[in-house]
């Protein structure tokens, strides 16, 4: 089985770009990744693309060939993968499989999402297709509401309050201040977070990620290609895992835990032959502040019920012992849904390579974990990256 | 690299089932495939799912976990792949990669589509998202119109007429008469085809596939699993290929050829280590009659401009030397978009195993080819199956 290396990464600014199409966004990120990789574009053999809702936002399906064409690779095999908010996390996993199977040596993988052109209400309605239409959406559930149910269940079972969640938002906003790609490059205070408008109690405005347009891309190569072409690709995809769960919350045993993440993490740790203690930095799917708490527990950093205080106690802050979301996370960096999964991998790669503005917080880091989740964590994808110094 | 075997196959009836949801259709086909495989359901490690337009038809995304859950496999990794009409062809390819990469030994792959609940006009509009929204759809292009342009270009370049196309429809209807899963189990005549209402000249009603609801599924296992568990799986996935092209017709060098299919076929023949002459039976993507003509040329059965007479001259008929679409094809069997790719693989598997109603036409067949195309063949996926007797 071929070892998979990250040769190049690219991002657009994550923000409000309603005038830009999905193909325009993707092309920018993908061409940046190809340039960063110093690999001839023509060597790219396969394109994997993640997108969630262009059918609704752009009346556009069949985006695989469209995106390949946008970067001058129209004749390559190109497939779009959709797993709600873990669309490009899943695409990345398929790209890893493509190289591991020996079917290609150079693969372009990424994602894009255009959302702001729908407006806030339109985007919220479109996002709802990640939930169960028949058994959740028709009952009135939207994602802020669903995560509010999960937060309430967590508080009831384990304790914690809105201030604990506010600390997660404060931490991620602080991390984003130096990230030029982030939607919000400004700090907020716990008081601001607690005073912000309530969306779905206990989820306030600062507990929710914004609506974001953007794209991300990664160029992967096989070990043998990297050697033969002397590609500077110090970061290795050491582990990959994916887990699932019932789509509807009502079909879960508990609303206060996310077993899909546990399954994805277990597979990824096994695949990388590491334990959770080997992880130096982590990017998790904090679509809502409670989601970060659930993630760091399910990944094994904290026992169930113990993750709620991690940000408040400065364990997961920039200079804490276990930094989480040094990029700013979905909360502050933004969440262009289909771009988020590979976006996390771009951030983690830069953090490990030392060319991220927050790399100085983790100068000795060798192992990074990315966690991308879909819906109310009916899908979860975890990757482990290792850097060779 | 693990050899991939087809252990079980399943189909729903392809037809008009507007009252059935995507999950209901998929569960029927998937459970039939699992039963046919005689593999314990719990041994399935991964689910790959193809669907094109449930966002529009059912207001439902994130179908990977939904479909896994529908067959009692909610905790498995499950991803939905979308490549327009080659969605489940692409899903099948990812499933093959999963086993070849050594990431799973038993994989469930399939697809479903619900279309008739949208009505004919609604379905036609939804199907248009497989074309380029900005440069084709807004100019008024729908798929009958696009394929009409391709047929006219073909006639202008190579000759041929509507009667040649009618013979394709007549052949595929004849093949479907014995197929209990087919939408149309009745013969038509050349005269009926030529007299039918014109949709987009020269595409008449009998040149177009119908709007169909349905699902299909396949259980794949690794060679080592099949041996260890003594699974009866005589059909091997010997080759897999995929090719792309510019999404919009205006960006192609010619409207009378389909290079994405040529690329997919070349890769698949190489992968299987065969030539086109080794192929005993073929299922091609005849969404329109002209599409079958273009496909049999691009696959290498005929030189460019020579495929138009194949059906009329009874070369590709049931009892001809080179049978194409013994299932009835998309034309008569129906085209539930996301189910079509794996549906072709189900038909080809049964034809090779000898348990298809048309198997008696190809008693000595050892090699089958399936060809699944998306849009105006901006995507093409080709698979080669071989049976061990």
XYZ file of C-alpha atoms in Angstrom:
778
model
C 0.000 0.000 0.000
C 1.320 3.399 -1.046
C 2.054 6.008 1.610
C 0.144 9.216 0.848
C 1.855 12.610 1.084
C 0.489 16.143 1.082
C 2.417 18.006 -1.581
C 0.468 21.251 -1.713
C -2.414 23.127 -0.115
C -4.605 26.066 -1.102
C -7.426 28.175 0.314
C -9.558 31.077 -0.715
C -10.525 33.653 1.856
C -13.441 32.260 3.857
C -16.112 34.933 4.012
C -18.989 36.627 2.279
C -18.486 36.389 -1.467
C -21.970 36.074 -2.948
C -20.774 37.286 -6.336
C -18.342 34.391 -6.780
C -19.443 31.045 -8.252
C -18.416 27.683 -6.886
C -16.154 27.049 -9.852
C -14.460 30.432 -9.407
C -13.799 29.755 -5.729
C -12.555 26.209 -6.317
C -10.242 27.201 -9.160
C -8.483 29.744 -6.937
C -7.871 27.254 -4.129
C -6.929 24.411 -6.462
C -4.455 26.434 -8.509
C -2.886 27.677 -5.260
C -2.535 24.057 -4.103
C -0.973 22.991 -7.405
C 1.446 25.932 -7.253
C 2.281 25.148 -3.623
C 2.952 21.526 -4.593
C 5.417 22.416 -7.348
C 3.926 19.493 -9.269
C 3.152 19.961 -12.979
C -0.587 20.397 -13.320
C -0.665 17.777 -16.055
C 0.588 15.170 -13.608
C -2.709 15.349 -11.709
C -4.510 12.123 -12.617
C -7.747 12.316 -10.654
C -9.957 14.970 -9.075
C -12.104 14.377 -5.990
C -14.454 17.192 -5.070
C -16.655 17.858 -2.047
C -19.738 20.038 -2.131
C -22.942 20.001 -0.145
C -25.654 22.159 -1.639
C -24.892 23.622 -5.050
C -28.112 22.048 -6.357
C -29.961 24.551 -4.189
C -27.469 27.435 -4.180
C -26.438 27.392 -7.828
C -28.897 25.007 -9.540
C -25.794 23.004 -10.402
C -25.085 19.290 -10.054
C -22.463 17.206 -11.876
C -19.719 19.375 -10.424
C -16.915 16.810 -10.717
C -16.102 17.533 -14.364
C -17.026 21.201 -13.932
C -14.421 21.664 -11.213
C -11.800 19.646 -13.050
C -12.409 21.820 -16.095
C -12.078 24.981 -13.989
C -8.420 24.149 -13.406
C -7.664 22.869 -16.889
C -8.098 19.176 -16.123
C -11.356 18.525 -17.975
C -10.421 15.076 -19.203
C -9.521 13.611 -15.815
C -11.765 11.303 -13.792
C -13.603 13.663 -11.458
C -16.283 12.833 -8.909
C -18.239 14.937 -6.454
C -18.760 13.515 -2.983
C -21.523 14.757 -0.704
C -21.792 13.989 2.962
C -23.348 17.213 4.227
C -20.759 19.161 6.239
C -18.207 16.377 5.865
C -18.368 16.394 2.069
C -14.731 17.288 1.471
C -13.574 15.260 4.464
C -15.159 12.292 2.686
C -13.667 13.427 -0.635
C -10.236 13.517 1.001
C -10.763 9.991 2.254
C -11.629 8.804 -1.262
C -8.523 10.573 -2.575
C -6.383 8.738 -0.019
C -7.980 5.456 -1.108
C -7.242 6.238 -4.755
C -3.528 6.501 -4.036
C -3.476 3.621 -1.565
C -5.161 1.400 -4.168
C -2.423 2.282 -6.629
C -4.884 3.852 -9.070
C -3.155 7.249 -9.245
C 0.040 8.903 -8.027
C -1.125 12.517 -8.005
C -4.642 13.480 -6.914
C -6.283 16.870 -6.511
C -8.918 16.977 -3.782
C -10.888 19.878 -2.432
C -14.240 21.450 -1.927
C -16.182 24.649 -2.282
C -19.466 26.116 -1.156
C -21.415 29.182 -2.143
C -24.023 30.076 0.475
C -24.403 33.801 1.057
C -26.204 34.344 -2.248
C -29.138 32.480 -0.639
C -29.391 34.902 2.275
C -29.465 33.763 5.905
C -32.957 32.275 5.840
C -32.366 30.579 2.491
C -29.052 29.144 3.625
C -30.573 27.880 6.874
C -33.330 26.148 4.941
C -30.829 24.672 2.486
C -28.607 23.443 5.320
C -31.589 21.581 6.732
C -31.313 18.960 3.965
C -28.459 17.506 6.023
C -31.100 16.383 8.545
C -33.829 13.804 8.008
C -36.449 15.518 5.838
C -39.246 13.136 6.768
C -38.657 12.803 10.479
C -36.852 15.974 11.541
C -37.145 18.827 9.057
C -40.901 18.509 8.591
C -41.202 18.668 12.385
C -39.486 22.059 12.276
C -35.921 21.138 13.179
C -33.114 23.350 11.868
C -29.483 22.883 12.848
C -29.325 25.572 15.539
C -32.353 23.863 17.060
C -30.844 20.387 16.792
C -27.580 21.444 18.424
C -29.555 23.302 21.094
C -31.202 19.969 21.935
C -27.766 18.352 22.134
C -26.431 21.135 24.366
C -29.418 20.865 26.683
C -29.021 17.103 26.879
C -25.323 17.564 27.661
C -25.992 20.136 30.406
C -28.671 17.896 31.915
C -26.451 14.842 31.913
C -23.069 16.327 32.769
C -23.542 19.917 33.910
C -22.009 23.007 32.338
C -23.609 26.207 31.156
C -23.627 28.877 28.468
C -20.489 30.495 29.872
C -18.539 27.283 29.269
C -19.666 27.357 25.648
C -18.798 31.053 25.363
C -15.192 30.220 26.251
C -15.022 27.956 23.192
C -16.129 30.836 20.961
C -13.732 33.268 22.630
C -10.819 30.860 22.130
C -11.578 30.255 18.459
C -12.060 33.943 17.707
C -8.710 34.654 19.389
C -7.005 32.024 17.233
C -8.471 33.484 14.054
C -7.154 36.999 14.601
C -3.922 36.161 12.774
C -5.490 33.944 10.086
C -5.799 35.980 6.897
C -8.193 33.384 5.443
C -10.648 33.678 8.352
C -14.090 35.246 8.089
C -13.778 36.896 11.525
C -10.318 38.148 12.416
C -11.340 39.761 15.659
C -11.507 38.833 19.306
C -14.704 38.582 21.282
C -15.235 38.443 25.058
C -17.255 36.018 27.131
C -19.595 38.892 27.987
C -20.191 39.703 24.316
C -20.937 36.061 23.599
C -23.381 35.791 26.489
C -25.084 39.074 25.595
C -25.506 38.230 21.901
C -28.967 37.450 20.533
C -30.297 33.997 21.364
C -30.887 31.758 18.344
C -32.136 28.536 19.923
C -31.632 28.444 23.685
C -28.873 27.776 24.804
C -27.287 28.454 21.381
C -26.627 32.184 21.012
C -25.266 33.982 17.979
C -21.668 33.458 19.049
C -22.236 29.749 19.603
C -22.936 29.276 15.900
C -20.554 29.333 12.961
C -21.351 31.895 10.275
C -22.624 31.389 6.727
C -19.560 31.346 4.535
C -18.423 31.172 0.924
C -15.049 29.644 0.181
C -12.944 26.826 -1.173
C -10.006 24.652 -0.188
C -7.782 22.171 -2.003
C -4.957 19.723 -1.420
C -2.595 17.950 -3.816
C -1.759 14.424 -2.695
C 1.022 12.279 -4.109
C 2.137 8.739 -3.588
C 5.390 8.107 -1.744
C 6.981 6.764 -4.904
C 6.000 9.789 -6.990
C 7.299 12.182 -4.321
C 10.632 10.384 -4.216
C 11.013 10.051 -7.947
C 10.202 13.725 -8.576
C 11.919 15.045 -5.469
C 8.678 16.687 -4.267
C 8.970 18.625 -1.010
C 6.082 16.983 0.847
C 7.008 16.498 4.484
C 3.452 15.848 5.695
C 2.131 12.277 5.492
C -1.503 11.152 5.746
C -0.864 8.593 8.449
C -4.438 7.649 9.261
C -7.957 7.896 7.924
C -11.225 6.917 9.569
C -14.921 7.402 9.047
C -17.950 6.549 11.153
C -21.690 6.822 10.809
C -24.803 7.108 12.909
C -28.552 7.310 12.471
C -29.395 10.512 10.583
C -32.213 11.611 12.879
C -31.498 12.576 16.494
C -34.555 10.622 17.629
C -32.880 7.391 16.546
C -29.821 7.878 18.784
C -29.284 6.364 22.219
C -28.066 9.705 23.580
C -28.050 13.326 22.431
C -25.011 14.074 24.609
C -22.467 11.936 22.774
C -21.369 11.386 19.182
C -20.415 7.764 18.536
C -19.784 8.375 14.816
C -16.769 10.446 15.855
C -15.632 7.724 18.254
C -15.751 5.185 15.423
C -13.940 7.447 12.983
C -11.238 8.215 15.550
C -10.725 4.595 16.502
C -10.220 3.646 12.850
C -7.871 6.571 12.225
C -5.751 5.903 15.331
C -5.448 2.250 14.360
C -4.606 3.171 10.791
C -1.874 5.563 11.954
C -0.771 3.225 14.713
C -0.938 5.967 17.328
C -2.999 6.775 20.408
C -4.803 9.981 21.255
C -1.855 10.983 23.455
C 0.365 11.291 20.379
C -1.758 14.101 18.923
C -0.133 17.539 19.207
C -2.787 19.727 17.608
C -6.373 19.270 16.559
C -8.856 20.881 14.207
C -12.411 19.861 15.122
C -15.810 20.504 13.610
C -17.153 23.324 15.827
C -20.203 24.242 13.759
C -21.634 25.111 17.172
C -19.635 25.538 20.377
C -21.244 22.433 21.895
C -20.004 20.461 18.861
C -16.393 21.187 19.855
C -17.076 19.895 23.352
C -18.673 16.711 22.012
C -15.809 16.256 19.531
C -12.939 16.503 21.996
C -14.682 13.930 24.167
C -15.476 11.518 21.347
C -11.921 11.793 20.017
C -10.676 10.615 23.415
C -9.034 13.796 24.682
C -11.563 13.947 27.514
C -13.866 11.508 29.207
C -17.574 12.012 28.626
C -18.723 15.060 30.582
C -15.174 16.381 31.068
C -14.713 18.351 27.852
C -17.049 21.185 28.759
C -14.424 23.030 30.815
C -11.482 22.570 28.452
C -11.568 26.026 26.867
C -12.428 27.836 30.088
C -9.532 26.151 31.842
C -7.233 27.116 28.959
C -6.330 23.544 28.129
C -7.379 23.845 24.486
C -6.363 27.467 23.960
C -3.510 28.545 21.718
C -0.916 28.282 24.435
C -2.553 25.477 26.353
C -1.260 21.920 26.471
C -3.763 20.621 23.873
C -4.570 23.326 21.329
C -7.834 22.874 19.446
C -8.783 24.885 16.358
C -5.680 27.016 16.032
C -7.145 28.060 12.670
C -10.077 29.724 14.401
C -12.314 26.743 13.726
C -15.595 26.854 11.896
C -16.738 29.390 14.487
C -14.358 32.169 13.512
C -12.635 30.984 10.359
C -16.015 30.269 8.785
C -17.818 27.216 7.457
C -18.206 27.070 3.683
C -19.720 23.624 4.107
C -18.198 21.670 1.240
C -14.815 23.351 1.735
C -14.510 22.757 5.459
C -13.081 19.228 5.494
C -10.152 19.850 3.198
C -9.870 23.345 4.716
C -9.072 21.746 8.071
C -6.437 19.610 6.369
C -4.896 22.703 4.775
C -4.681 24.437 8.169
C -3.263 21.359 9.902
C -0.676 20.897 7.150
C 0.501 24.499 7.474
C 0.602 24.242 11.251
C 2.810 21.142 10.976
C 5.010 22.571 8.229
C 5.609 25.713 10.245
C 4.164 28.158 7.726
C 0.916 28.949 9.563
C 0.638 32.164 11.577
C -0.108 30.058 14.643
C 2.690 27.547 14.049
C 4.736 29.261 16.772
C 2.239 27.918 19.309
C 3.193 24.335 18.382
C 6.858 24.459 17.310
C 7.540 20.815 18.115
C 4.280 19.375 16.831
C 4.663 16.237 14.753
C 1.100 14.882 14.733
C -2.158 16.624 13.869
C -5.736 15.391 13.893
C -8.607 16.761 11.810
C -12.237 16.013 12.611
C -14.995 16.812 10.136
C -18.624 16.030 10.986
C -21.882 16.020 9.050
C -25.363 16.916 10.261
C -25.729 16.230 13.956
C -22.701 13.937 13.575
C -24.408 11.243 11.553
C -21.148 11.276 9.611
C -17.656 11.844 10.946
C -14.301 11.725 9.202
C -10.993 11.825 11.072
C -7.534 12.144 9.573
C -4.114 11.947 11.199
C -1.242 13.887 9.660
C 2.402 13.455 10.596
C 5.281 15.701 9.608
C 8.831 14.544 9.024
C 11.269 17.183 10.222
C -3.883 -5.324 -4.549
C -6.986 -7.288 -3.657
C -9.099 -8.786 -6.419
C -12.709 -7.609 -6.132
C -15.610 -10.038 -6.469
C -19.329 -9.494 -6.907
C -21.005 -11.572 -4.225
C -24.592 -10.396 -4.573
C -26.858 -8.146 -6.611
C -30.286 -6.592 -6.111
C -32.791 -4.439 -7.973
C -36.193 -2.940 -7.425
C -38.611 -2.769 -10.283
C -37.678 0.197 -12.447
C -40.815 2.197 -13.115
C -43.283 4.734 -11.833
C -43.320 4.610 -8.049
C -43.914 8.187 -6.915
C -45.201 7.027 -3.545
C -41.900 5.362 -2.604
C -39.054 7.301 -0.975
C -35.403 6.947 -1.936
C -34.636 5.134 1.300
C -37.499 2.711 0.744
C -36.324 1.903 -2.783
C -32.664 1.534 -1.778
C -33.438 -0.695 1.194
C -35.299 -3.160 -1.038
C -32.446 -3.439 -3.547
C -29.726 -3.521 -0.886
C -31.385 -6.195 1.210
C -31.914 -8.274 -1.946
C -28.200 -7.903 -2.744
C -27.174 -8.904 0.777
C -29.498 -11.913 0.631
C -28.174 -12.858 -2.808
C -24.610 -12.630 -1.478
C -25.244 -14.993 1.430
C -22.932 -12.728 3.421
C -23.939 -11.778 6.976
C -25.194 -8.206 6.885
C -22.950 -7.329 9.822
C -19.887 -8.158 7.730
C -20.565 -5.154 5.497
C -17.916 -2.621 6.492
C -18.585 0.327 4.196
C -21.484 1.754 2.175
C -21.040 3.724 -1.058
C -24.199 5.304 -2.445
C -24.990 7.036 -5.722
C -27.783 9.555 -6.143
C -28.226 12.498 -8.435
C -31.064 14.785 -7.410
C -32.675 13.997 -4.084
C -31.973 17.583 -2.992
C -34.569 18.638 -5.536
C -36.844 15.581 -5.539
C -36.956 14.891 -1.797
C -35.344 17.945 -0.163
C -32.817 15.451 1.178
C -29.031 15.572 1.227
C -26.645 13.628 3.470
C -28.000 10.373 2.139
C -24.951 8.238 2.939
C -25.844 7.592 6.564
C -29.561 7.639 5.735
C -29.166 4.779 3.264
C -26.822 2.834 5.538
C -29.392 3.181 8.311
C -32.166 1.977 5.995
C -30.519 -1.443 5.873
C -29.479 -1.607 9.525
C -25.902 -0.410 9.013
C -26.153 3.057 10.550
C -22.725 3.020 12.158
C -20.774 2.196 9.000
C -18.801 4.715 6.966
C -21.245 5.788 4.273
C -20.759 8.370 1.538
C -22.965 9.582 -1.273
C -21.328 10.121 -4.646
C -22.898 12.332 -7.302
C -21.812 12.480 -10.914
C -25.146 13.162 -12.590
C -26.283 10.030 -14.490
C -23.071 8.203 -13.608
C -23.511 8.664 -9.862
C -23.664 4.993 -8.970
C -21.125 4.086 -11.652
C -18.769 6.418 -9.806
C -19.895 4.999 -6.455
C -19.085 1.500 -7.724
C -15.636 2.698 -8.734
C -15.044 4.096 -5.227
C -16.229 0.793 -3.764
C -13.735 -1.090 -5.915
C -10.983 1.294 -4.729
C -11.979 0.693 -1.107
C -11.369 -3.029 -1.451
C -8.294 -2.638 -3.632
C -6.768 -0.273 -1.059
C -7.285 -2.938 1.587
C -9.606 -0.700 3.618
C -12.539 -3.123 3.681
C -13.342 -6.691 2.679
C -17.095 -6.368 2.230
C -18.666 -3.259 0.716
C -22.277 -2.452 -0.144
C -22.656 -0.146 -3.124
C -25.753 1.007 -4.912
C -27.944 3.867 -5.899
C -31.511 5.078 -6.024
C -33.511 7.845 -7.588
C -37.019 9.148 -7.072
C -38.167 11.252 -10.012
C -41.812 10.735 -10.924
C -43.065 12.640 -7.888
C -41.748 15.771 -9.631
C -43.846 15.233 -12.752
C -42.374 15.255 -16.252
C -41.684 18.987 -16.434
C -40.256 19.078 -12.909
C -38.048 16.068 -13.566
C -36.793 17.569 -16.847
C -35.894 20.788 -15.066
C -34.190 18.889 -12.243
C -32.234 16.771 -14.737
C -30.898 19.977 -16.283
C -28.594 20.517 -13.288
C -26.350 17.899 -14.918
C -25.568 20.507 -17.600
C -23.700 23.783 -17.129
C -26.146 26.124 -15.408
C -24.341 29.301 -16.419
C -23.487 28.492 -20.014
C -26.085 25.932 -21.139
C -29.170 25.797 -18.933
C -29.737 29.556 -18.845
C -29.547 29.492 -22.643
C -32.485 27.081 -22.660
C -30.727 23.749 -23.077
C -32.411 20.641 -21.685
C -31.084 17.132 -22.234
C -33.358 16.146 -25.124
C -32.201 19.346 -26.815
C -28.546 18.689 -26.097
C -28.692 15.151 -27.462
C -30.628 16.429 -30.482
C -27.663 18.694 -31.202
C -25.343 15.713 -30.895
C -27.521 13.584 -33.213
C -27.650 16.372 -35.818
C -23.883 16.803 -35.646
C -23.477 13.047 -36.074
C -25.828 12.892 -39.067
C -24.056 15.875 -40.666
C -20.624 14.384 -40.150
C -21.251 10.699 -40.786
C -24.723 10.278 -42.259
C -27.532 8.223 -40.790
C -31.134 9.139 -40.065
C -33.987 8.786 -37.642
C -34.744 5.253 -38.852
C -31.269 4.139 -37.772
C -31.967 5.509 -34.308
C -35.388 3.864 -34.259
C -33.722 0.474 -34.666
C -31.813 1.086 -31.428
C -35.071 1.708 -29.581
C -36.752 -1.318 -31.183
C -33.821 -3.555 -30.182
C -33.798 -2.375 -26.573
C -37.560 -2.682 -26.193
C -37.350 -6.233 -27.571
C -34.662 -7.124 -25.050
C -36.725 -5.741 -22.155
C -39.795 -7.866 -22.849
C -38.477 -10.674 -20.636
C -36.959 -8.430 -17.957
C -39.334 -8.316 -15.008
C -37.477 -5.282 -13.591
C -37.973 -3.194 -16.738
C -40.277 -0.186 -16.983
C -41.457 -1.151 -20.489
C -41.837 -4.863 -21.117
C -43.292 -4.507 -24.570
C -42.028 -4.449 -28.137
C -42.271 -1.461 -30.403
C -41.862 -1.233 -34.183
C -39.706 1.096 -36.242
C -42.904 2.661 -37.584
C -44.232 3.365 -34.093
C -40.926 4.968 -33.150
C -40.877 7.163 -36.228
C -44.525 8.154 -35.800
C -44.198 9.061 -32.132
C -44.312 12.720 -31.058
C -41.163 14.698 -31.737
C -39.425 16.039 -28.609
C -36.401 17.844 -30.028
C -35.809 17.063 -33.695
C -34.432 14.452 -34.465
C -35.113 13.043 -30.963
C -38.623 11.597 -30.841
C -40.416 10.119 -27.854
C -39.007 6.645 -28.484
C -35.471 7.995 -28.780
C -35.557 9.090 -25.141
C -35.415 7.010 -21.991
C -38.351 7.438 -19.620
C -38.496 9.074 -16.180
C -38.026 6.291 -13.688
C -37.990 5.527 -9.973
C -35.860 2.656 -8.751
C -32.813 1.342 -6.960
C -29.968 -1.100 -7.452
C -27.281 -2.560 -5.211
C -24.234 -4.814 -5.295
C -22.261 -6.508 -2.529
C -18.534 -6.639 -3.254
C -16.011 -8.724 -1.388
C -12.267 -9.071 -1.489
C -10.783 -12.236 -2.916
C -9.445 -13.220 0.485
C -12.828 -12.762 2.188
C -14.577 -14.766 -0.525
C -12.110 -17.633 -0.117
C -12.099 -17.607 3.648
C -15.902 -17.576 3.868
C -16.500 -19.794 0.861
C -18.659 -17.143 -0.807
C -20.140 -18.116 -4.164
C -18.967 -15.103 -6.191
C -17.924 -16.210 -9.666
C -17.923 -12.693 -11.175
C -14.759 -10.596 -10.798
C -14.422 -6.849 -11.333
C -11.509 -7.105 -13.723
C -11.286 -3.497 -14.842
C -12.417 -0.024 -13.883
C -11.989 3.234 -15.781
C -13.308 6.767 -15.680
C -12.904 9.716 -18.004
C -14.019 13.325 -18.072
C -14.734 16.120 -20.502
C -15.794 19.745 -20.466
C -19.274 20.009 -18.958
C -20.719 22.303 -21.619
C -21.129 21.094 -25.201
C -19.740 24.392 -26.491
C -16.364 23.590 -24.973
C -15.962 20.324 -26.910
C -14.004 19.852 -30.116
C -16.852 17.798 -31.619
C -20.482 17.064 -30.788
C -20.306 13.779 -32.701
C -17.882 11.922 -30.439
C -17.498 11.280 -26.719
C -13.835 11.228 -25.673
C -14.693 10.793 -21.975
C -15.954 7.319 -22.860
C -12.814 6.621 -24.899
C -10.654 7.529 -21.887
C -12.723 5.466 -19.482
C -12.630 2.465 -21.810
C -8.893 2.695 -22.395
C -8.251 2.718 -18.634
C -10.647 -0.159 -18.036
C -9.235 -2.348 -20.828
C -5.705 -1.735 -19.531
C -6.794 -2.465 -15.979
C -8.421 -5.742 -17.065
C -5.622 -6.527 -19.472
C -8.034 -7.195 -22.324
C -8.951 -5.632 -25.661
C -12.357 -4.667 -26.955
C -12.478 -7.930 -28.898
C -12.617 -9.880 -25.654
C -15.953 -8.342 -24.670
C -18.914 -10.713 -25.065
C -21.777 -8.487 -23.943
C -22.211 -4.822 -23.239
C -24.554 -2.570 -21.298
C -24.224 1.028 -22.485
C -25.745 4.311 -21.392
C -28.532 4.810 -23.950
C -30.308 7.745 -22.311
C -31.086 8.643 -25.918
C -30.749 6.337 -28.912
C -27.919 8.461 -30.333
C -26.062 7.952 -27.041
C -25.878 4.203 -27.703
C -24.401 4.880 -31.132
C -21.796 7.250 -29.700
C -21.008 4.782 -26.911
C -20.361 1.725 -29.072
C -18.003 3.826 -31.195
C -16.126 5.366 -28.272
C -15.790 1.958 -26.609
C -14.020 0.730 -29.732
C -16.619 -1.690 -31.102
C -17.011 0.487 -34.203
C -14.956 3.140 -35.904
C -16.315 6.668 -35.770
C -19.301 6.951 -38.060
C -19.772 3.158 -38.293
C -21.926 2.542 -35.200
C -25.084 4.096 -36.579
C -26.101 0.980 -38.515
C -25.259 -1.586 -35.831
C -28.804 -2.144 -34.558
C -30.403 -1.981 -37.995
C -27.967 -4.575 -39.294
C -28.715 -6.778 -36.272
C -25.138 -6.787 -35.052
C -26.033 -5.529 -31.572
C -29.391 -7.276 -31.257
C -30.064 -10.103 -28.824
C -28.959 -12.802 -31.230
C -26.375 -10.742 -33.083
C -22.627 -11.208 -32.751
C -22.181 -8.285 -30.341
C -25.256 -7.878 -28.127
C -25.710 -4.456 -26.554
C -28.198 -3.711 -23.771
C -29.634 -7.193 -23.288
C -31.306 -5.713 -20.193
C -33.371 -3.395 -22.348
C -31.051 -0.487 -21.670
C -32.048 2.835 -20.188
C -34.479 3.158 -23.103
C -36.773 0.289 -22.123
C -35.581 -0.840 -18.725
C -35.781 2.739 -17.445
C -33.345 5.286 -16.054
C -33.679 6.007 -12.336
C -30.617 8.211 -12.634
C -28.678 7.403 -9.470
C -29.547 3.705 -9.747
C -28.519 3.224 -13.357
C -24.775 2.634 -12.941
C -25.005 -0.172 -10.418
C -28.172 -1.338 -12.196
C -26.091 -2.042 -15.311
C -23.633 -3.986 -13.166
C -26.475 -6.034 -11.684
C -27.744 -6.918 -15.175
C -24.274 -7.751 -16.484
C -23.559 -9.927 -13.453
C -26.763 -11.902 -13.960
C -26.095 -12.266 -17.672
C -22.646 -13.704 -16.906
C -23.840 -15.910 -14.060
C -26.556 -17.367 -16.273
C -29.506 -16.298 -14.126
C -30.780 -13.486 -16.360
C -33.770 -14.095 -18.654
C -31.544 -13.153 -21.602
C -28.564 -15.265 -20.512
C -29.508 -17.855 -23.133
C -28.460 -15.360 -25.812
C -24.884 -15.392 -24.485
C -24.333 -18.894 -23.049
C -20.562 -18.815 -23.462
C -20.000 -15.209 -22.420
C -17.101 -14.704 -20.050
C -16.545 -10.950 -20.292
C -19.019 -8.091 -19.907
C -18.585 -4.352 -20.203
C -20.749 -1.699 -18.553
C -20.719 1.931 -19.653
C -22.349 4.635 -17.557
C -22.284 8.271 -18.692
C -23.185 11.603 -17.119
C -24.682 14.678 -18.745
C -23.695 14.876 -22.395
C -20.863 12.471 -21.492
C -18.816 14.925 -19.460
C -18.349 11.899 -17.201
C -18.013 8.269 -18.204
C -17.362 5.180 -16.113
C -16.559 1.790 -17.645
C -16.276 -1.514 -15.826
C -15.185 -4.924 -17.072
C -16.617 -8.028 -15.425
C -15.319 -11.559 -15.935
C -16.976 -14.765 -14.846
C -15.177 -17.911 -13.797
C -17.087 -20.949 -14.946
